[in-house]
Amino acid sequence: MKVFEEKKGNIFKILSESISEGIVIVNEMQEIVTSNEAADRMFGYAAGELLGENMNILIPREYRNSHTKQVDEFMEKSDPRQMGHGLDLYGRRKDGSTFPVEAGLNPFEIYGSRYVMALVTDITVRKNHELEIVELNSQLEQKIEIRTQALSQTVKELKEEVTKRQEAEYKMKESLRKERELNELKTKFLSLVSHEFKTPLTSILIAATLAGKYTETDQQDKREKHLKTIQNKVKYLNNILNDFLSIERLESGKATYKFDIFPLSKVINEVIYNANMLLKDGQKINYPTNIDAITLNFDEKILELSLTNLINNAIKYSSEHTTIDVAVSFKNNFLTIKISDEGMGIPQKEQKFIFNRYFRAANALLDQGTGIGLNIVKGHLENLGGTITFKSEENKGSTFTISFPTNTNND
Ligand code: ADP
């Protein structure tokens, strides 16, 4: 140590004092043999105070072990290198406080002894800047995050607004369409009433006039014949009116349903009893055989309306001396009723229109009708989770099948 100090002291002093980094040189024993002014100031020592001290004095306690090991390795390998790559290094001041440093180690040999020169830079300011930058970055990221969230919220709200408007527009168009349809319906109703009501009303008038002519007591059967005609025609008109009311309700979305528990036979008997009055000469209706035990939980009025429409059509579109079959089956809580006739059938190319409102097939035009019965039956059944389908062959006959769910278990 003495040799080094004596011989190179002055040169070293001149060189080292002009450098802004701290220079600390340690010998093999890791004793400080010299330090420049910058190093003394950095670590808070007076000039010369560090001489002879172990270099550990400059290192915070928690780093000492690893540091000493590194210096030892240096001594052996003798290649200069930057210390603590990727690590945070700290120096320890005389007052015990610590500060971040960057250190480069340069081993060298002189007069047979080995030394390590440490070039130390106080990087407190840089570290603070780095921390500030990290802090600013994270603040910026937070801001971006908040703004992004706000933006996506706005986008979401806008989308909802657009959807609401579209829905409102759709509803408006829909109610406009319904209004138009109802107006159309009223016009249609008036023209239908004038056509469809004319013939039955004339028949009623004639039958009533004729009945009035039979004044004798023993002419009761003749009176009854005319009274039956009157009943029939009134029923027919009543059915048309019911159908129109149904359309109006279906169209305005006001169709309400009432579920009741009732025996299937009650409705079938009623419908067939009424239909019997309409039968042509030699026509007959085959009752379903297996329905006595079946109880339904369904809208009784809708079932009656559906069956009335289908059975009356079967009678109307079949000729004299034909048979109409009514068959019932029950499976998986679905009741299926098939009504088959041996009538005129529906022409193949018109079958796809048969459920359209007011549609009447070409071969049916000579019979009275409005073309609304099937349409409303389909509307009601579908509202109640049911279906209506048919199979038909011209001049052979048709089978209409309705099927709907009912909660009672009759399997
Ligand atoms: P309407 O009988 O009053 O014309 P519907 O809606 O009940 O109205 O029937 C629509 C059309 O379907 C009828 O005009 C007829 O062309 C056809 N149709 C319905 N049922 C039968 C049937 N059983 N046989 C032949 N054609 C039928």
Coordinates of C-alpha atoms in Angstrom, one line a residue, residues 53-225:
E53 CA -11.1 0.8 6.0
N54 CA -12.6 -2.4 4.7
M55 CA -14.6 -1.7 1.6
N56 CA -17.7 -3.2 3.4
I57 CA -18.0 0.1 5.1
L58 CA -19.4 1.5 1.8
I59 CA -21.9 -1.3 1.3
P60 CA -25.2 -1.7 3.1
R61 CA -25.2 -4.7 5.4
E62 CA -27.7 -6.7 3.4
Y63 CA -25.5 -6.7 0.2
R64 CA -22.1 -7.3 1.9
N65 CA -21.8 -11.0 1.4
S66 CA -22.6 -11.1 -2.3
H67 CA -20.4 -8.1 -2.9
T68 CA -17.3 -9.5 -1.2
K69 CA -17.7 -12.7 -3.2
Q70 CA -17.9 -10.7 -6.4
V71 CA -14.7 -8.7 -5.6
D72 CA -12.9 -12.0 -4.8
E73 CA -14.0 -13.4 -8.2
F74 CA -12.7 -10.3 -9.8
M75 CA -9.4 -10.6 -8.2
E76 CA -9.0 -14.1 -9.7
K77 CA -10.3 -13.4 -13.2
S78 CA -9.0 -9.9 -13.7
D79 CA -11.4 -8.8 -16.3
P80 CA -13.1 -5.5 -16.0
R81 CA -16.8 -5.5 -15.8
Q82 CA -19.9 -3.6 -14.8
M83 CA -21.2 -4.7 -11.5
G84 CA -24.7 -5.8 -10.8
H85 CA -26.0 -6.1 -14.3
G86 CA -29.8 -6.2 -14.0
L87 CA -29.5 -5.7 -10.2
D88 CA -30.1 -2.7 -8.1
L89 CA -26.9 -1.8 -6.3
Y90 CA -26.7 0.5 -3.2
G91 CA -24.0 2.4 -1.5
R92 CA -23.9 3.2 2.3
R93 CA -23.0 6.6 3.5
K94 CA -21.1 7.3 6.7
D95 CA -24.4 8.3 8.4
G96 CA -25.8 4.9 7.5
S97 CA -28.2 6.1 4.8
T98 CA -28.2 4.2 1.5
F99 CA -28.4 5.5 -2.1
P100 CA -28.5 3.7 -5.4
V101 CA -25.2 3.4 -7.3
E102 CA -23.8 2.1 -10.5
A103 CA -20.4 0.5 -10.2
G104 CA -17.8 -0.6 -12.7
L105 CA -15.0 -2.8 -11.4
N106 CA -11.5 -2.8 -12.9
P107 CA -8.9 -5.3 -11.5
F108 CA -5.3 -4.5 -12.1
E109 CA -1.9 -5.5 -10.8
I110 CA 0.9 -3.2 -9.9
Y111 CA 4.3 -3.9 -8.3
G112 CA 3.2 -7.5 -7.7
S113 CA 0.1 -6.7 -5.8
R114 CA -3.5 -6.9 -7.1
Y115 CA -6.1 -4.2 -6.7
V116 CA -9.6 -3.5 -7.9
M117 CA -10.6 -0.1 -8.9
A118 CA -14.3 0.7 -8.4
L119 CA -15.8 3.5 -10.4
V120 CA -18.9 4.5 -8.6
T121 CA -21.7 6.8 -9.8
D122 CA -24.5 8.1 -7.6
I123 CA -27.6 7.4 -9.6
T124 CA -30.2 8.7 -7.1
V125 CA -31.4 11.4 -9.5
R126 CA -31.6 9.0 -12.4
K127 CA -33.4 6.4 -10.2
N128 CA -35.8 9.0 -9.1
H129 CA -36.5 10.0 -12.7
E130 CA -36.9 6.3 -13.5
L131 CA -39.4 5.9 -10.7
E132 CA -41.2 9.1 -11.7
I133 CA -41.4 7.8 -15.3
V134 CA -42.7 4.4 -14.0
E135 CA -45.2 6.3 -11.8
L136 CA -46.2 8.6 -14.7
N137 CA -46.5 5.6 -17.0
S138 CA -48.8 3.8 -14.6
Q139 CA -50.8 7.0 -14.1
L140 CA -51.1 7.3 -17.8
E141 CA -52.1 3.7 -18.1
Q142 CA -54.7 4.1 -15.4
K143 CA -56.1 7.2 -17.2
I144 CA -56.2 5.3 -20.5
E145 CA -57.9 2.4 -18.7
I146 CA -60.5 4.8 -17.2
R147 CA -61.0 6.6 -20.5
T148 CA -61.3 3.3 -22.4
Q149 CA -63.8 2.1 -19.8
A150 CA -65.8 5.3 -20.1
L151 CA -65.6 5.1 -23.9
S152 CA -66.8 1.5 -24.0
Q153 CA -69.6 2.4 -21.6
T154 CA -70.6 5.2 -23.9
V155 CA -70.5 2.9 -26.9
K156 CA -72.6 0.4 -24.9
E157 CA -75.1 3.1 -24.0
L158 CA -75.2 4.2 -27.6
K159 CA -75.8 0.7 -28.8
E160 CA -78.6 0.3 -26.3
E161 CA -80.1 3.5 -27.4
V162 CA -79.9 2.4 -31.0
T163 CA -81.6 -0.9 -30.1
K164 CA -84.3 0.9 -28.2
R165 CA -84.9 3.2 -31.1
Q166 CA -85.0 0.3 -33.5
E167 CA -87.4 -1.5 -31.2
A168 CA -89.6 1.6 -30.9
E169 CA -89.5 2.0 -34.7
Y170 CA -90.4 -1.6 -35.2
K171 CA -93.3 -1.3 -32.7
M172 CA -94.5 1.8 -34.4
K173 CA -94.4 0.1 -37.8
E174 CA -96.0 -3.0 -36.3
S175 CA -98.9 -1.1 -34.8
L176 CA -99.2 0.9 -38.1
R177 CA -99.4 -2.4 -39.9
K178 CA -102.0 -3.8 -37.5
E179 CA -104.0 -0.6 -37.8
R180 CA -103.9 -0.9 -41.6
E181 CA -104.8 -4.6 -41.4
L182 CA -107.7 -3.9 -39.1
N183 CA -109.0 -1.2 -41.4
E184 CA -108.7 -3.7 -44.3
L185 CA -110.5 -6.2 -42.1
K186 CA -113.4 -3.8 -41.5
T187 CA -113.7 -3.1 -45.2
K188 CA -113.5 -6.8 -46.0
F189 CA -116.0 -7.5 -43.2
L190 CA -118.5 -5.1 -44.7
S191 CA -118.2 -6.6 -48.2
L192 CA -118.3 -10.1 -46.8
V193 CA -121.3 -9.3 -44.7
S194 CA -123.2 -8.0 -47.7
H195 CA -122.3 -11.2 -49.6
E196 CA -122.2 -13.9 -47.0
F197 CA -125.1 -12.8 -44.9
K198 CA -127.4 -12.2 -47.8
T199 CA -128.1 -15.9 -48.7
P200 CA -128.6 -17.2 -45.2
L201 CA -130.7 -14.2 -44.3
T202 CA -132.9 -14.8 -47.3
S203 CA -133.2 -18.5 -46.4
I204 CA -134.2 -17.4 -42.8
L205 CA -136.8 -15.0 -44.2
I206 CA -138.3 -17.6 -46.5
A207 CA -138.3 -20.4 -43.8
A208 CA -140.0 -18.0 -41.4
T209 CA -142.6 -17.0 -43.9
L210 CA -143.2 -20.6 -44.8
A211 CA -143.4 -21.7 -41.2
G212 CA -146.0 -19.0 -40.6
K213 CA -148.2 -20.5 -43.3
Y214 CA -148.6 -23.8 -41.4
T215 CA -151.3 -22.9 -39.0
E216 CA -152.9 -26.3 -38.4
T217 CA -151.9 -28.3 -35.3
D218 CA -151.1 -31.4 -37.4
Q219 CA -148.6 -29.5 -39.5
Q220 CA -146.0 -29.4 -36.7
D221 CA -143.4 -31.5 -38.7
K222 CA -143.6 -29.0 -41.6
R223 CA -143.1 -26.1 -39.2
E224 CA -140.2 -27.9 -37.5
K225 CA -138.4 -28.4 -40.9

